[in-house]
Amino acid sequence: MSVTLKIDDKTVNAKEEMTILEAAKEADIEIPTLCYHEELEPYGGCRICIVEVEKGGRSSIVASCGYPVEDGLKVKTRSAKIDKMRKTMIELIAPTTGEIGGKLLTLAREYKADLYRFSSRVVVDPTKCILCGLCVRRCAASLWDNAVGFVGRGIYRRVVLFPEKSQNCGVCQICLEVCPTGKIPSTGPINSIPFIDDVLAGRK
Amino acid sequence: MKPVDAAEIVRSAKEGKIVDRLLYTDREGKKIEREIEIPFYKHQLRIVFGQNGLLDPRRIEDYIALGGYSALAKALFEMTPEQVLNEIKKSNLRGRGGGGFPAGSKWETTCNAPGEPKYVIINCDEGDPGTYKDRSLVEGNPHRVLEGLIIGAYAIGSRQGFIYVREEYPLAVENFGIALKQAEEYGFLGENIFGTDFSFHVKVHRGAGAFVSGESSALMNAIDGRLGEPRIKYVHTSTSGINGKPSNLNNAETWATVPLIIEKGADWFTSIGTEGSKGTKIFSLVGKVNNSGLIEVPMGITLGDIVYKIGGGIPKEKKFKGVQTGGPSGGVIPEQHLDTPVDFDELTKLGSMMGSGGMVVMDEDTCMVDMARFFANFLLEESCGKCIPCREGLRVLHKILSDICDGKGEDEDMQTIEDIAETMNEASLCALGTTATNPVLTTLRYFRNEYELHIKQKRCPAKVCKALIDYYIIPEKCQACLICLRNCPEGAVHGGKDMVHWIEQEKCTKCGSCYEVCNFDAVKKLSGELIPPPPPEGMKPLRKGRS
């Protein structure tokens, strides 16, 4: 089954099981993402891929990576409102990452984000990690099964290595391919992600 | 009433007399004989949890004696599943857990969704500070909640149910477990219920105490054995929930209302309440109010009636300032809106929400900025941290509010708060993030002046924010009783016997001990005012009766 929707004034045909992001990709319409990977399930964590959808006269903001396409849907991938929100989110995440590069920096430039807007409000050791979960999810999907994972809640959340699984780690190095900030260097996660024991004991 | 009074009560009861000295006395000193005439109860309509006091929650026989499980029997023998579903739809019962989504439509979605098995779940993950209505229901009348669930399962076509209950509610876990066992023994649960071919089982799932796990997708993740955090869902859990199967989740109070509707009919139910909100609602009435506790009121009663008629007004003749409805992410409603009826849509219009039924009354001594900071802190600690707007937005929001309370607020802070709030409201992954800004946004809307005073004049009008207040002893009132001097942990109070006391401001940590202990009302809090100089050395107190 195929559905027809409108993305930024372009009429797009998409398969019923597709998300807005996938449909946009096929139609060569760019929607920025940080936590999306085409081989993994949508996560909805970074919220950078938000778009405005209009359905039955009512418009709302949704994350395009998870929102299924519908017949007659009108999608706006850029608007003053969306740009402002993307800018705010980049500004909010910037102080926790420290010096940024890669995709995040490109986005920051495009949306004219002031990376130091909240730096006086957020006093933390920058980690270079935006908690997109790509490494965690990619690892879970690989044969090594959850060598890296999340611990902690809210602002205490972080990515750690689980010792009992770590002997396998460093073999596939897939996690460093998906990391959007360069936190995981070519030497692999072992050197850049702390062990859970060290984190729990407060050593790292 | 004390245990020693028991003998006298029994004796009087035998003679059909009333023990006059133990009667409830109202504010005017009038003695009241019947519970229903006590103002706290008079304005309530306790149809959902009114039975709590009449039965032993561990005896199914008590519940049956009060008509329990007759609604289930009616549903099974006199109604088809479609009829049950239609009755709930007709009743316009809306979810009592916060969202207010029509329960009937939700049931229908799960019922019609492809995929087997289908699940039904009781949400008893009540994590709001100061809210305990679900606890009271599951602890005090577990069969009522269970009966609702079984009826729902029959209507939806489910064979497996769950109750998700907080580990912090051990008595609820225990009582519900007992209820399950007893219901099975009586044949109300398990295989071939009431001898029909309808079978249904229930499992207890104990939550590990995360506030966010009350969110539907997070709750189902937890039941699935995964991390209890929300998942991206534009396909609702009623279509794809536990194990990816259709799963219908309702709050414990919603389930407890179901047997009533089946027993008395949707027409009876819709005769109570407002156009858009039917039936009754249970609230945890707490805070600066004379009568606090769980109350059940018909929808449509005004907030003012709840605060003044049921709550008996504000203690110590203080002035009412605001009432926060809907738990930590609810908004604060000010005095000019006290005539607002309790109704899902009306509360939302004011920037607050029905939420799970928290109702915190605040008096003039509450600082609205400090209050917003408190709830931002709660939500910051409870945010799962999965999405950027909620995790980072709350971090910055909390810091800005703390700075304002600490006298470090800047002119552009209110605009910054609104910017962050807009992004959080629209872009967050789940309702924790999208509603987290309600307390700060409503206080900005209704008490903007207070923010401005904090930021521009470094003044806290409610005299709460420590950094913005000073303690001062009024020399003319001080009786030199030494009590504050002895209680000051910092040795900041000077003076002595027969010498007026004064506070050395540099040493004062603003703990407020002197203010608490003074019997002569001589200690005053100042904010944004010049502190008068200390009295002349050796000044004698002005005693009453002396000139």
GROMACS .gro file of C-alpha atoms in nm, chain A residues 11-164:
model
  154
   11THR     CA    1   0.417   1.566  -0.312
   12VAL     CA    2   0.572   1.243  -0.191
   13ASN     CA    3   0.464   0.885  -0.239
   14ALA     CA    4   0.565   0.655   0.041
   15LYS     CA    5   0.507   0.301   0.160
   16GLU     CA    6   0.257   0.271   0.441
   17GLU     CA    7   0.504   0.136   0.698
   18MET     CA    8   0.747   0.424   0.648
   19THR     CA    9   0.814   0.708   0.888
   20ILE     CA   10   0.814   1.071   0.779
   21LEU     CA   11   1.193   1.074   0.802
   22GLU     CA   12   1.227   0.774   0.571
   23ALA     CA   13   0.981   0.918   0.323
   24ALA     CA   14   1.165   1.250   0.326
   25LYS     CA   15   1.497   1.077   0.269
   26GLU     CA   16   1.362   0.899  -0.035
   27ALA     CA   17   1.237   1.226  -0.171
   28ASP     CA   18   1.578   1.388  -0.112
   29ILE     CA   19   1.444   1.619   0.155
   30GLU     CA   20   1.688   1.662   0.437
   31ILE     CA   21   1.577   1.643   0.799
   32PRO     CA   22   1.861   1.674   1.052
   33THR     CA   23   1.909   1.393   1.303
   34LEU     CA   24   2.152   1.301   1.579
   35CYS     CA   25   2.023   0.977   1.727
   36TYR     CA   26   1.887   0.815   1.412
   37HIS     CA   27   2.042   0.520   1.232
   38GLU     CA   28   1.872   0.354   0.942
   39GLU     CA   29   1.954   0.004   1.063
   40LEU     CA   30   1.823   0.062   1.414
   41GLU     CA   31   1.478   0.114   1.560
   42PRO     CA   32   1.375   0.479   1.600
   43TYR     CA   33   1.481   0.606   1.942
   44GLY     CA   34   1.335   0.955   1.963
   45GLY     CA   35   1.599   1.086   2.203
   46CYS     CA   36   1.764   1.382   2.032
   47ARG     CA   37   1.440   1.545   1.908
   48ILE     CA   38   1.640   1.732   1.642
   49CYS     CA   39   1.429   1.568   1.370
   50ILE     CA   40   1.109   1.738   1.486
   51VAL     CA   41   0.875   1.855   1.210
   52GLU     CA   42   0.536   2.025   1.199
   53VAL     CA   43   0.256   1.801   1.078
   54GLU     CA   44  -0.089   1.915   0.979
   55LYS     CA   45  -0.378   1.675   0.982
   56GLY     CA   46  -0.745   1.763   0.971
   57GLY     CA   47  -0.670   2.130   1.021
   58ARG     CA   48  -0.471   2.074   1.338
   59SER     CA   49  -0.098   2.107   1.345
   60SER     CA   50   0.145   1.961   1.594
   61ILE     CA   51   0.516   1.905   1.644
   62VAL     CA   52   0.633   1.543   1.613
   63ALA     CA   53   0.962   1.357   1.587
   64SER     CA   54   0.980   1.254   1.222
   65CYS     CA   55   1.196   0.947   1.297
   66GLY     CA   56   0.905   0.772   1.463
   67TYR     CA   57   0.593   0.925   1.311
   68PRO     CA   58   0.431   0.701   1.051
   69VAL     CA   59   0.330   0.850   0.716
   70GLU     CA   60  -0.039   0.899   0.651
   71ASP     CA   61  -0.240   0.979   0.344
   72GLY     CA   62  -0.296   1.353   0.307
   73LEU     CA   63  -0.050   1.450   0.578
   74LYS     CA   64   0.113   1.792   0.536
   75VAL     CA   65   0.465   1.812   0.673
   76LYS     CA   66   0.684   2.117   0.722
   77THR     CA   67   1.049   2.034   0.791
   78ARG     CA   68   1.153   2.396   0.847
   79SER     CA   69   0.968   2.689   0.999
   80ALA     CA   70   1.055   2.973   1.230
   81LYS     CA   71   0.918   2.770   1.520
   82ILE     CA   72   1.106   2.452   1.438
   83ASP     CA   73   1.430   2.635   1.369
   84LYS     CA   74   1.406   2.808   1.703
   85MET     CA   75   1.348   2.482   1.887
   86ARG     CA   76   1.636   2.309   1.711
   87LYS     CA   77   1.855   2.605   1.797
   88THR     CA   78   1.747   2.595   2.163
   89MET     CA   79   1.815   2.222   2.186
   90ILE     CA   80   2.164   2.256   2.040
   91GLU     CA   81   2.233   2.539   2.282
   92LEU     CA   82   2.105   2.331   2.573
   93ILE     CA   83   2.323   2.031   2.490
   94ALA     CA   84   2.638   2.231   2.403
   95PRO     CA   85   2.774   2.298   2.756
   96THR     CA   86   2.762   1.928   2.844
   97THR     CA   87   2.955   1.819   2.538
   98GLY     CA   88   3.239   2.071   2.552
   99GLU     CA   89   3.428   2.125   2.231
  100ILE     CA   90   3.211   1.987   1.957
  101GLY     CA   91   3.278   1.874   1.607
  102GLY     CA   92   3.117   1.669   1.334
  103LYS     CA   93   2.748   1.670   1.278
  104LEU     CA   94   2.660   1.870   1.589
  105LEU     CA   95   2.890   2.156   1.489
  106THR     CA   96   2.750   2.167   1.136
  107LEU     CA   97   2.401   2.187   1.282
  108ALA     CA   98   2.503   2.454   1.531
  109ARG     CA   99   2.630   2.670   1.245
  110GLU     CA  100   2.324   2.614   1.032
  111TYR     CA  101   2.084   2.710   1.309
  112LYS     CA  102   2.305   2.994   1.436
  113ALA     CA  103   2.316   2.844   1.781
  114ASP     CA  104   2.499   3.035   2.050
  115LEU     CA  105   2.700   2.751   2.201
  116TYR     CA  106   2.783   2.955   2.509
  117ARG     CA  107   2.429   3.074   2.581
  118PHE     CA  108   2.387   2.846   2.882
  119SER     CA  109   2.749   2.781   2.970
  120SER     CA  110   2.727   2.995   3.282
  121ARG     CA  111   2.421   2.797   3.393
  122VAL     CA  112   2.553   2.448   3.334
  123VAL     CA  113   2.863   2.375   3.531
  124VAL     CA  114   2.968   2.020   3.445
  125ASP     CA  115   3.272   1.841   3.313
  126PRO     CA  116   3.209   1.824   2.940
  127THR     CA  117   3.187   1.465   2.824
  128LYS     CA  118   3.160   1.498   2.447
  129CYS     CA  119   2.864   1.259   2.476
  130ILE     CA  120   2.510   1.369   2.389
  131LEU     CA  121   2.353   1.042   2.511
  132CYS     CA  122   2.207   0.966   2.169
  133GLY     CA  123   2.234   0.599   2.254
  134LEU     CA  124   2.361   0.500   1.912
  135CYS     CA  125   2.660   0.306   2.052
  136VAL     CA  126   2.438   0.137   2.309
  137ARG     CA  127   2.177   0.036   2.056
  138ARG     CA  128   2.431  -0.061   1.792
  139CYS     CA  129   2.612  -0.280   2.044
  140ALA     CA  130   2.286  -0.441   2.156
  141ALA     CA  131   2.213  -0.523   1.793
  142SER     CA  132   2.554  -0.680   1.737
  143LEU     CA  133   2.686  -1.017   1.839
  144TRP     CA  134   2.852  -0.877   2.149
  145ASP     CA  135   2.522  -0.801   2.310
  146ASN     CA  136   2.524  -0.502   2.542
  147ALA     CA  137   2.890  -0.451   2.626
  148VAL     CA  138   2.804  -0.082   2.656
  149GLY     CA  139   2.488   0.043   2.821
  150PHE     CA  140   2.330   0.327   3.011
  151VAL     CA  141   2.342   0.383   3.384
  152GLY     CA  142   2.192   0.659   3.592
  153ARG     CA  143   1.886   0.869   3.541
  154GLY     CA  144   1.826   1.220   3.410
  155ILE     CA  145   2.134   1.440   3.422
  156TYR     CA  146   2.327   1.156   3.584
  157ARG     CA  147   2.276   0.929   3.286
  158ARG     CA  148   2.590   0.808   3.113
  159VAL     CA  149   2.727   0.538   2.888
  160VAL     CA  150   2.940   0.272   3.057
  161LEU     CA  151   3.116  -0.056   2.981
  162PHE     CA  152   3.004  -0.371   3.154
  163PRO     CA  153   3.315  -0.564   3.264
  164GLU     CA  154   3.175  -0.914   3.218
   0.00000   0.00000   0.00000
